[in-house]
Amino acid sequence: MTNDTTFRHWHWSLDRDEIFHLTLDRADSPQNSLSQAVLLELEEVICLLQELRPQAVVLRSGKPKSFIVGADVSEFSNFTEPAKVLPQILKAQEIFFRLEHLPMPVIAVIDGPCLGGGLELALACRYRIAVDDRATNLGFPEVQLGIHPGFGGTVRSIRQIGTLPALQMMLTGRSSNARQAKQVGLVDEAVPRRVLENAVTTFLQNPPPRKLLPWSVRLGNLAPLRPLLAWILRRKVTARANQKHYPAPYALLDLWRHYAHDSEQMYLEEARSVASLICSSTAQNLVRVFFLQSQLKSHREETALVQRVHVIGAGSMGRDIASWCALQGLQVTLQDLDDKVLAEAIAAADKLFCKKLKKNNLIRAAHDRLMADPQGLGVARADLVIEAIVEKVELKKQLFTSIEPQLRGDAILASNTSSIPLEELAKVLQNPQRFLGIHFFNPVSKMPLVEIVRAEQSAQEPLARATAFVQRIKRLPLPVKSSPGFLVNRILMPYLLAAVELVEEGNKVEDIDRAALDFGMPMGPLELADKVGIDICLSVAEVFADYFQRPVPPILTRMITAGKLGLKSGQGFYAYRKGKKVVRKKRHHGAAQDLLLGRLLDPLLQEAEACLAEGIVESADQVDAGMIFGTGFAPFTGGPLHYKYQAATD
Ligand code: NAI
């Protein structure tokens, strides 16, 4: 018996053994997310199940290798008043409650991402079988959107896997693969795809009894222990997120601490808490960040793929770029003048591969893809050559002159330069159409943004291929026009220089950095200057001084003369011991934090507007995306221009 016409998003059939096969295949989207419409249809499906009374239900996704990616985030922007949102959340909770209390067993078959609301739905099913595949991951990423689970997930996850593992999962937003999920008890089975149907049949024929968590795991929920555990977890959260800017993890801890003994009340309070969080400016701005990221991911052009990459320069950037490309499955050759540097680069790559891949065979395969190439034999075979040698115009020009004749006709030539105008470098090229900038940020493995820099003569096809290449290596490509500092460094530099000027005026280094940290920056500007290197800051400041008539603060030259180059020399604005900042005694901050912040932010915001006006990127959204994904600019603000426009309307 089948009926595929009753519902738009859910499809079902009843087989001879009275097993109800239910498939979610959201009609208007390539992925399954839980919109209001999908949830309301699920309610109708549940009514049908209560009528038909099948032996069991098997719930799957109709999307290949993707279960349910979460609630429908695009609906979040309609949420402005908690009182109006609350009934919708309570409705979703009621639907999941009815699913959980169906008289027949419901088995969720999880193949691919099962996240947020998707995991909450799976937890409302009696059993979960996950496909052991790279695509399968289970987790609650809600905190990254400024909320916590709201469809009963806080109660059910704690019940299912115990207090600490569940809270940690929700507080960090980290996801688990199928095997890890099986280990903690989030799923009942993790099986290879080829035996999936057998596993489902076994569950249908012999539904296993429900397992109770061992007493030691349930202990954390006991009332006398909760305040202590909540205090410990809160301290951990405080180290990562400021409550003023990111209230969700704190709200989750309060919810658990006060209501964990009474699940009925906890469901209600969970809904209230999410209704209030979701309407906050933090959540609304983080949703904006989510969409900015999706926009950068979505540039798609039909173009020949880059398979072989040759990187020249194995210094701090070149080695990171090469090892990241090999990690992502590309064939890479890495060239440097200095054999010792090359050997260090391969050792650094090993660290990255071990950290990310863990299994020996995968690590070996990644090493096989990365080859040290002191003679530059890879140049002639590469689809893409990335130059990352020292920031010296003449040296880069010499290199281009010598390698251009060896390049394949269809190869792309890219520079990772941060400050040299591409048009200057292109002067020595016979074929400047294939030349462009691919500007990575440091460290490559942590900074998702990559600027794709369009020089005057760059042709469209290489730009499209470079964009596809950046997506292929799981970074976010941002198209920018060639201009000093491109987008991100140009906006960041006035902020760094403002911080240096404040030191020159006699303000304390810690006070200046604290003002930025309190605002929500990931690092203070002076600590960042130390990390980048005071010598590099000075040379960029000099380039900028020429273009933007911005004076270079004399303190930079004085510091260099005194050998204070920042982190690499052990002394800069801060002192460093074994690569770690020496923390000075805490002092009370002066009353001028707001003034300091204004002095830091104003030049940054002005420069952001200037970049938009000059068409360095196409939209204000791209300015914001660049600063958030290239520098970690306080994400809860939605980006510098969004922050500026919001502040103007408040
Ligand atoms: P680095 O000084 O750490 O490394 C440069 C490497 O290039 C050295 O190992 C050197 O031996 C090698 N080299 C010099 N001439 C060469 C040649 N003709 N052939 C082969 N190898 C040669 O420099 P870093 O920091 O890695 O910067 C490289 C490029 O990346 C520069 O253009 C810089 O502006 C840019 N960049 C740097 C960032 C950073 O945070 N360090 C961030 C983004 C871009």
XYZ file of C-alpha atoms and ligand atoms in Angstrom:
694
model
C 0.000 0.000 0.000
C 1.496 3.366 -0.926
C 0.356 6.904 -1.045
C 2.753 9.445 -2.352
C 0.297 12.212 -2.968
C -1.003 12.960 0.505
C 2.019 14.935 1.668
C 4.372 17.323 -0.019
C 7.516 16.611 1.983
C 6.911 13.192 3.524
C 6.386 10.011 1.515
C 5.235 6.698 2.865
C 4.445 3.136 1.999
C 3.189 0.181 3.999
C 4.754 -3.170 3.153
C 3.361 -6.675 3.457
C 4.779 -7.045 6.962
C 2.983 -3.874 7.959
C 6.158 -1.890 8.233
C 5.510 1.777 7.556
C 8.366 3.236 5.493
C 8.471 6.981 6.000
C 10.799 9.191 3.967
C 11.459 12.893 4.394
C 12.314 14.461 1.051
C 11.726 18.194 1.407
C 10.091 19.308 -1.820
C 11.591 22.736 -2.237
C 15.166 22.178 -1.112
C 18.238 20.063 -1.885
C 18.546 19.325 1.840
C 16.101 18.312 4.542
C 15.569 21.001 7.137
C 12.636 21.261 9.503
C 10.464 24.143 8.360
C 7.086 24.843 9.936
C 5.462 23.170 6.934
C 7.583 20.009 7.294
C 6.745 19.786 11.002
C 3.029 20.321 10.515
C 2.990 17.584 7.888
C 4.795 15.300 10.319
C 1.923 15.847 12.701
C -0.469 14.622 10.019
C 1.748 11.600 9.407
C 1.562 10.813 13.123
C -2.253 10.984 12.972
C -2.143 8.558 10.052
C 0.098 6.202 12.025
C -2.293 6.269 14.944
C -5.038 5.266 12.538
C -3.121 2.593 10.594
C -1.313 1.091 13.577
C 1.542 -0.534 11.594
C 3.977 -2.948 13.273
C 6.841 -0.480 13.093
C 8.014 2.675 11.358
C 11.318 3.098 9.519
C 12.141 6.776 9.040
C 14.717 7.775 6.441
C 15.825 10.712 4.385
C 15.146 10.911 0.666
C 18.259 13.050 0.166
C 21.377 11.047 -0.705
C 23.874 10.912 2.172
C 22.077 13.628 4.117
C 19.579 13.019 6.907
C 18.273 16.302 8.377
C 20.542 19.338 8.708
C 18.483 21.083 11.399
C 15.632 23.534 11.770
C 15.013 25.809 8.803
C 17.316 28.727 9.636
C 15.757 30.933 6.966
C 12.614 31.111 9.122
C 14.582 32.520 12.077
C 14.659 36.038 10.687
C 10.851 36.211 11.072
C 11.241 35.736 14.807
C 11.186 39.081 16.566
C 8.882 38.643 19.559
C 9.381 35.795 22.034
C 5.661 35.699 22.823
C 4.883 34.947 19.171
C 7.677 32.389 18.745
C 6.904 30.408 21.881
C 3.696 28.768 20.572
C 5.564 27.579 17.453
C 8.316 25.977 19.523
C 5.788 24.385 21.849
C 3.949 23.022 18.815
C 7.151 21.380 17.533
C 7.772 19.939 20.995
C 4.249 18.502 21.050
C 4.757 16.848 17.636
C 8.018 15.238 18.792
C 6.310 14.140 22.018
C 3.600 12.403 19.993
C 6.244 10.767 17.799
C 8.049 9.520 20.893
C 4.875 8.062 22.370
C 3.632 6.183 19.331
C 2.746 2.638 20.352
C 4.935 1.032 17.649
C 8.750 1.241 17.467
C 10.110 3.994 15.236
C 13.603 3.463 13.806
C 15.514 6.439 12.420
C 18.037 5.457 9.751
C 20.726 8.149 9.797
C 22.809 8.418 6.661
C 24.630 11.766 6.449
C 24.428 14.896 8.613
C 21.917 14.663 11.463
C 22.147 18.012 13.154
C 20.231 20.304 15.491
C 16.485 19.778 15.051
C 17.304 16.694 12.945
C 19.036 15.073 15.901
C 16.197 16.155 18.180
C 13.789 14.361 15.865
C 16.009 11.259 15.793
C 16.137 11.294 19.598
C 12.340 11.269 19.700
C 12.426 7.967 17.741
C 12.770 4.740 19.702
C 15.912 3.544 17.857
C 18.642 5.121 15.784
C 20.832 3.257 13.298
C 23.623 5.323 11.757
C 25.548 4.538 8.593
C 29.262 4.425 9.348
C 30.384 6.782 6.607
C 32.414 10.008 6.437
C 29.267 11.932 5.576
C 27.477 10.944 8.786
C 27.800 13.346 11.685
C 25.532 14.001 14.616
C 25.493 17.084 16.794
C 23.828 20.178 18.143
C 25.383 23.223 16.423
C 22.690 25.543 17.850
C 25.111 27.540 20.072
C 26.809 28.728 16.889
C 23.501 30.380 15.996
C 23.054 31.898 19.446
C 20.457 29.407 20.709
C 20.324 25.902 22.216
C 18.135 22.898 21.292
C 14.467 23.767 21.639
C 12.453 20.773 20.406
C 13.023 18.743 23.566
C 16.646 17.991 22.676
C 18.076 19.171 25.991
C 15.925 16.719 27.956
C 16.229 13.775 25.549
C 19.980 14.047 24.933
C 20.705 14.112 28.671
C 18.398 11.162 29.165
C 19.993 9.294 26.276
C 23.731 9.788 26.854
C 24.021 11.309 30.314
C 24.555 14.786 31.664
C 28.179 15.548 30.915
C 28.447 14.174 27.369
C 25.121 15.780 26.430
C 25.944 19.172 27.937
C 29.382 19.168 26.371
C 27.889 18.362 22.987
C 25.353 21.182 23.271
C 27.775 23.717 24.786
C 30.500 23.241 22.196
C 28.358 22.537 19.121
C 30.868 19.787 18.215
C 29.543 16.850 16.246
C 30.408 13.134 16.368
C 30.805 10.605 13.600
C 28.716 7.414 13.582
C 31.196 5.376 15.626
C 31.658 8.037 18.278
C 27.871 8.412 18.447
C 27.541 4.664 19.014
C 30.240 4.770 21.688
C 28.421 7.389 23.765
C 25.035 5.789 23.128
C 23.578 8.508 20.938
C 22.751 5.831 18.330
C 21.998 2.147 18.869
C 24.089 0.924 15.955
C 26.747 2.285 13.592
C 26.988 -0.016 10.584
C 28.631 0.039 7.149
C 26.201 0.878 4.364
C 26.345 -2.639 2.880
C 24.821 -4.205 6.006
C 22.402 -1.393 6.755
C 19.279 -3.193 5.555
C 20.203 -6.295 7.584
C 20.612 -4.155 10.670
C 17.210 -2.534 10.127
C 15.598 -5.971 9.656
C 17.223 -7.247 12.857
C 15.816 -4.288 14.784
C 12.379 -4.873 13.262
C 12.387 -8.563 14.100
C 13.896 -8.277 17.560
C 13.511 -4.755 18.893
C 16.112 -4.593 21.661
C 14.990 -3.522 25.143
C 15.735 0.057 26.126
C 19.006 0.386 27.973
C 19.229 2.365 31.182
C 22.317 4.500 31.578
C 24.743 3.259 34.243
C 24.204 4.946 37.601
C 27.581 6.680 37.411
C 26.465 8.512 34.270
C 23.097 9.451 35.755
C 24.786 10.821 38.853
C 25.475 14.211 37.277
C 21.756 14.979 37.197
C 21.296 14.620 40.945
C 20.134 17.844 42.563
C 22.968 18.200 45.108
C 25.639 17.808 42.427
C 24.143 20.136 39.849
C 25.264 23.511 41.284
C 28.874 22.322 41.511
C 28.911 20.806 38.029
C 27.160 23.876 36.609
C 29.827 26.091 38.210
C 32.656 24.026 36.685
C 31.046 24.034 33.241
C 30.303 27.731 33.482
C 33.958 28.477 34.108
C 34.853 26.545 30.972
C 32.249 28.447 28.983
C 33.453 31.789 30.356
C 36.934 31.067 29.012
C 35.485 30.808 25.489
C 32.465 33.088 25.307
C 31.500 36.371 26.911
C 27.993 36.078 28.373
C 27.116 39.608 27.280
C 27.705 38.655 23.646
C 26.918 34.919 23.619
C 24.173 34.210 26.175
C 23.056 30.803 24.815
C 25.513 28.454 26.586
C 24.825 30.234 29.881
C 21.084 29.929 29.353
C 21.506 26.207 28.668
C 23.447 25.699 31.904
C 20.820 27.626 33.892
C 18.061 25.582 32.293
C 19.716 22.321 33.242
C 20.705 23.460 36.701
C 17.225 24.605 37.689
C 14.973 22.096 35.942
C 16.858 18.839 35.288
C 14.851 17.075 38.034
C 11.517 17.729 36.303
C 11.502 16.897 32.606
C 8.012 18.288 31.978
C 9.021 21.666 33.374
C 12.367 21.471 31.573
C 10.626 21.047 28.190
C 8.592 24.170 28.877
C 11.546 26.198 30.133
C 13.653 25.006 27.195
C 11.029 26.417 24.821
C 10.820 29.701 26.759
C 14.581 30.066 26.793
C 14.933 29.439 23.050
C 12.024 31.768 22.240
C 13.822 34.546 24.040
C 17.314 33.745 22.680
C 16.189 33.431 19.080
C 14.798 36.980 19.071
C 18.026 38.467 20.476
C 20.318 40.526 18.279
C 23.077 37.947 18.893
C 21.063 35.100 17.364
C 19.790 37.259 14.527
C 23.352 38.382 13.723
C 24.767 34.866 13.963
C 22.074 33.697 11.564
C 23.248 36.485 9.291
C 26.824 35.132 9.579
C 25.513 31.666 8.688
C 23.979 33.073 5.503
C 27.095 35.086 4.659
C 29.049 31.846 4.842
C 26.489 30.066 2.645
C 26.782 32.881 0.091
C 30.561 32.484 -0.130
C 30.159 28.722 -0.469
C 27.582 29.072 -3.180
C 29.648 30.681 -5.981
C 29.470 27.818 -8.470
C 30.846 27.896 -11.939
C 31.301 25.092 -14.422
C 35.019 24.955 -14.878
C 37.898 22.508 -15.261
C 39.056 21.391 -11.839
C 42.453 22.034 -10.356
C 44.104 18.678 -9.488
C 47.801 19.500 -9.322
C 49.148 22.443 -7.372
C 52.735 23.662 -7.247
C 53.605 25.975 -4.349
C 56.795 28.068 -4.450
C 58.138 29.186 -1.086
C 57.883 26.818 1.884
C 57.956 29.500 4.596
C 55.159 30.021 7.067
C 52.503 30.512 4.379
C 53.697 28.258 1.544
C 54.033 25.189 3.766
C 50.568 25.722 5.222
C 48.997 26.178 1.790
C 50.737 23.088 0.397
C 49.875 20.805 3.302
C 46.285 22.023 3.421
C 45.856 21.290 -0.314
C 47.334 17.786 0.137
C 45.068 17.205 3.140
C 42.094 18.034 0.925
C 43.106 15.442 -1.663
C 45.087 17.445 -4.240
C 48.471 16.444 -5.706
C 50.995 18.995 -4.471
C 54.635 19.817 -5.130
C 56.404 22.271 -2.812
C 59.494 24.208 -3.816
C 61.953 26.316 -1.827
C 65.541 27.479 -2.251
C 66.406 26.127 1.164
C 66.366 22.318 1.664
C 66.195 22.715 5.425
C 63.039 24.808 5.105
C 61.542 22.132 2.867
C 62.316 19.412 5.405
C 60.719 21.520 8.152
C 57.682 22.042 5.944
C 57.195 18.296 5.467
C 57.544 17.769 9.229
C 54.933 20.487 9.836
C 52.638 18.827 7.281
C 52.990 15.556 9.192
C 51.694 17.279 12.323
C 48.666 18.594 10.442
C 47.927 15.222 8.805
C 48.205 13.356 12.133
C 45.933 15.869 13.856
C 43.278 15.868 11.154
C 43.396 12.345 9.727
C 44.369 10.191 12.738
C 44.489 6.893 10.761
C 47.901 5.730 9.512
C 46.752 4.771 6.022
C 45.117 8.175 5.502
C 48.198 9.995 6.817
C 50.446 7.985 4.479
C 48.172 8.763 1.527
C 48.308 12.502 2.340
C 52.127 12.347 2.458
C 52.091 10.590 -0.919
C 50.203 13.556 -2.334
C 52.716 16.125 -1.012
C 56.172 16.111 -2.572
C 59.164 18.282 -1.740
C 60.392 19.587 -5.080
C 63.588 21.653 -4.675
C 64.161 21.822 -8.431
C 60.671 22.962 -9.271
C 59.861 20.043 -11.579
C 56.202 20.381 -10.633
C 55.883 23.788 -12.353
C 55.491 22.219 -15.792
C 52.817 19.758 -14.667
C 50.703 21.986 -12.414
C 47.177 23.245 -13.106
C 47.874 25.984 -10.592
C 51.144 27.522 -9.402
C 50.966 29.525 -6.170
C 53.877 31.821 -5.380
C 54.476 32.394 -1.651
C 58.090 33.604 -1.503
C 59.379 36.589 0.467
C 57.510 39.877 0.046
C 60.048 41.512 -2.297
C 58.909 42.864 -5.666
C 62.153 42.192 -7.530
C 62.501 38.624 -6.266
C 58.922 37.821 -7.214
C 59.401 39.348 -10.673
C 62.594 37.331 -11.242
C 60.813 34.162 -10.224
C 57.871 34.807 -12.577
C 60.196 35.543 -15.481
C 62.015 32.268 -14.955
C 58.969 30.012 -14.480
C 56.502 31.445 -17.008
C 58.037 29.626 -20.023
C 57.663 26.306 -18.185
C 53.956 26.725 -17.363
C 51.360 24.657 -19.203
C 49.249 26.694 -21.618
C 46.127 26.357 -19.462
C 47.830 26.718 -16.064
C 46.912 29.487 -13.634
C 49.629 31.555 -11.974
C 48.756 33.045 -8.585
C 50.553 35.124 -5.989
C 49.861 35.039 -2.257
C 51.287 38.541 -1.830
C 49.653 40.664 0.880
C 50.779 44.076 -0.224
C 52.422 44.195 -3.668
C 50.059 45.432 -6.409
C 49.435 42.539 -8.815
C 49.648 44.914 -11.787
C 53.269 45.608 -10.817
C 54.120 41.903 -10.760
C 52.196 41.272 -13.996
C 54.496 43.652 -15.882
C 57.064 40.878 -16.424
C 54.535 38.340 -17.711
C 53.938 37.421 -21.352
C 50.442 36.180 -20.491
C 49.074 38.305 -17.636
C 45.486 37.093 -18.276
C 46.194 33.892 -16.361
C 47.664 35.785 -13.406
C 45.694 36.614 -10.248
C 45.966 36.728 -6.465
C 44.978 33.885 -4.158
C 45.471 35.479 -0.780
C 45.315 33.092 2.172
C 45.213 34.131 5.831
C 47.482 32.897 8.566
C 47.149 30.138 9.786
C 45.589 28.547 6.708
C 44.095 25.629 8.645
C 42.182 27.969 10.968
C 41.231 30.960 8.819
C 38.447 30.020 6.421
C 38.661 33.062 4.130
C 40.718 33.288 0.932
C 40.650 36.462 -1.180
C 40.531 35.839 -4.926
C 42.162 38.951 -6.284
C 41.213 40.174 -9.725
C 44.037 42.150 -11.293
C 43.397 44.543 -14.200
C 44.304 41.955 -16.811
C 43.072 38.780 -15.091
C 40.716 36.851 -17.368
C 37.399 35.451 -16.187
C 38.171 31.758 -16.709
C 41.224 31.563 -14.410
C 39.301 33.547 -11.769
C 36.441 31.042 -11.947
C 38.868 28.120 -11.678
C 40.668 29.713 -8.750
C 37.308 30.194 -7.009
C 36.395 26.548 -7.605
C 39.842 25.515 -6.329
C 39.331 27.426 -3.073
C 35.946 25.781 -2.580
C 37.458 22.393 -3.394
C 39.929 22.824 -0.500
C 37.066 23.802 1.828
C 37.898 27.480 2.222
C 35.614 30.435 1.539
C 36.494 32.395 -1.610
C 35.876 36.146 -1.569
C 36.276 37.921 -4.921
C 38.101 41.239 -4.470
C 39.497 43.916 -6.748
C 43.265 44.404 -6.766
C 44.077 47.398 -4.588
C 46.561 47.949 -1.731
C 45.790 45.558 1.127
C 42.882 44.102 -0.895
C 39.900 44.050 1.463
C 40.762 42.503 4.809
C 44.251 43.879 5.468
C 43.217 47.299 4.269
C 40.399 47.438 6.819
C 42.458 45.818 9.563
C 45.531 48.016 9.197
C 44.006 51.344 10.338
C 42.723 49.502 13.417
C 46.185 48.104 14.208
C 47.794 51.492 13.612
C 45.225 53.184 15.841
C 46.204 50.756 18.615
C 49.896 51.573 18.087
C 49.126 55.310 18.195
C 47.291 54.809 21.488
C 50.452 53.202 22.930
C 52.441 56.149 21.645
C 50.056 58.463 23.539
C 50.842 56.640 26.774
C 47.921 54.235 27.113
C 48.614 50.824 28.603
C 48.975 47.962 26.132
C 46.664 45.738 28.203
C 43.962 48.416 28.385
C 43.943 48.828 24.630
C 43.738 45.098 23.964
C 41.141 44.639 26.696
C 38.873 47.226 25.039
C 38.953 45.185 21.813
C 38.504 41.855 23.599
C 35.533 43.170 25.571
C 33.996 44.286 22.318
C 34.261 40.676 21.131
C 37.403 40.574 19.002
C 39.200 37.200 19.149
C 42.520 38.869 20.038
C 43.679 42.351 21.022
C 45.199 44.451 18.179
C 48.615 44.740 19.869
C 48.889 41.026 20.522
C 47.904 40.536 16.880
C 50.634 42.986 15.778
C 53.140 40.947 17.827
C 51.952 37.775 16.105
C 52.185 39.238 12.621
C 55.638 40.658 13.436
C 56.463 44.312 14.105
C 58.772 44.416 11.043
C 55.958 43.184 8.786
C 53.530 45.664 10.367
C 56.008 48.442 9.626
C 56.490 47.469 5.982
C 52.728 47.206 5.424
C 52.232 50.517 7.266
C 54.783 52.113 4.912
C 53.001 50.795 1.836
C 49.749 52.115 3.252
C 51.284 55.454 4.153
C 52.067 55.986 0.462
C 48.565 55.138 -0.694
C 46.382 56.486 2.060
C 48.465 59.336 3.526
C 48.346 57.686 6.931
C 51.462 58.463 9.013
C 53.536 55.540 10.275
C 53.700 55.587 14.096
C 57.408 56.122 14.986
C 57.209 53.591 17.813
C 57.308 50.771 15.224
C 60.770 51.825 14.005
C 61.973 52.280 17.590
C 60.809 48.784 18.477
C 62.585 47.257 15.482
C 65.809 49.075 16.305
C 65.548 47.658 19.819
C 65.068 44.139 18.393
C 61.445 43.968 19.540
C 59.928 42.180 16.554
C 57.009 40.632 18.416
C 56.385 36.954 19.141
C 59.254 35.708 16.953
C 61.893 37.691 18.912
C 60.347 37.029 22.323
C 59.519 40.704 22.858
C 57.118 43.088 21.212
C 54.250 44.948 22.852
C 54.242 41.941 25.180
C 57.046 39.675 26.389
C 56.958 36.017 25.322
C 58.486 32.968 26.931
C 58.617 29.713 24.921
C 56.178 31.195 22.434
C 53.633 32.072 25.144
C 52.662 35.557 26.215
C 53.901 36.472 29.669
C 50.795 37.551 31.531
C 51.314 40.597 33.663
C 49.436 41.145 36.891
C 45.805 42.104 36.445
C 45.167 45.755 36.932
C 41.957 47.682 37.265
C 41.035 49.121 33.928
C 40.920 52.846 33.490
C 37.501 54.382 32.972
C 38.339 55.143 29.364
C 37.514 51.738 27.817
C 34.712 53.188 25.685
C 36.992 55.943 24.451
C 39.716 53.457 23.603
C 37.242 51.263 21.746
C 35.964 54.233 19.779
C 39.511 55.191 18.785
C 40.155 51.614 17.613
C 36.908 50.959 15.817
C 36.255 54.271 14.088
C 39.144 53.990 11.594
C 38.220 50.352 10.900
C 34.579 51.220 10.206
C 35.567 54.189 8.025
C 37.895 52.016 5.973
C 35.175 49.362 5.606
C 32.868 51.994 4.143
C 35.614 53.303 1.865
C 36.234 49.786 0.497
C 32.558 49.409 -0.277
C 32.394 52.835 -1.923
C 35.449 52.007 -4.067
C 33.990 48.688 -5.169
C 36.797 46.544 -3.700
C 34.011 44.011 -3.157
C 30.483 44.073 -4.509
C 28.377 44.435 -1.389
C 28.287 45.361 2.287
C 27.613 41.677 2.982
C 30.938 40.794 1.365
C 32.764 43.375 3.489
C 31.226 41.843 6.607
C 31.921 38.273 5.488
C 35.556 39.175 4.712
C 36.142 40.639 8.151
C 34.382 37.849 10.046
C 35.985 34.926 8.198
C 39.346 36.618 7.547
C 39.953 38.170 10.977
C 37.314 36.775 13.343
C 35.694 40.236 13.678
C 33.124 39.828 16.498
C 30.592 37.509 14.786
C 27.747 38.384 17.166
C 27.723 41.888 15.649
C 27.035 40.520 12.161
C 30.165 42.242 10.787
C 31.542 45.809 10.845
C 29.136 47.462 8.421
C 26.112 45.696 9.848
C 27.266 46.834 13.297
C 27.688 50.397 12.075
C 24.270 50.518 10.384
C 22.581 48.908 13.393
C 24.254 51.332 15.807
C 23.040 54.210 13.618
C 19.419 53.004 13.741
C 19.360 52.135 17.481
P 58.595 33.474 4.716
O 59.700 34.430 4.772
O 58.193 32.728 5.949
O 58.893 32.380 3.579
C 59.351 32.693 2.302
C 60.081 31.477 1.750
O 60.321 31.695 0.367
C 61.426 31.204 2.409
O 61.437 29.890 2.902
C 62.433 31.375 1.281
O 63.504 30.450 1.361
C 61.585 31.089 0.061
N 62.069 31.693 -1.168
C 62.531 32.947 -1.361
N 62.834 33.112 -2.680
C 62.546 31.958 -3.308
C 62.642 31.509 -4.647
N 63.053 32.311 -5.619
N 62.264 30.256 -4.928
C 61.839 29.432 -3.977
N 61.719 29.796 -2.683
C 62.080 31.041 -2.348
O 57.347 34.288 4.132
P 55.800 34.099 4.431
O 55.425 34.776 5.673
O 55.451 32.664 4.232
O 55.160 34.947 3.239
C 55.153 34.497 1.919
C 54.213 35.325 1.092
O 52.903 35.196 1.630
C 54.521 36.815 1.071
O 54.215 37.308 -0.190
C 53.574 37.385 2.130
O 53.224 38.714 1.881
C 52.378 36.504 1.933
N 51.488 36.372 3.097
C 52.024 36.251 4.344
C 51.188 36.124 5.431
C 51.754 35.937 6.815
O 50.995 36.025 7.788
N 53.028 35.655 6.947
C 49.709 36.135 5.287
C 49.277 36.194 3.913
C 50.147 36.339 2.871
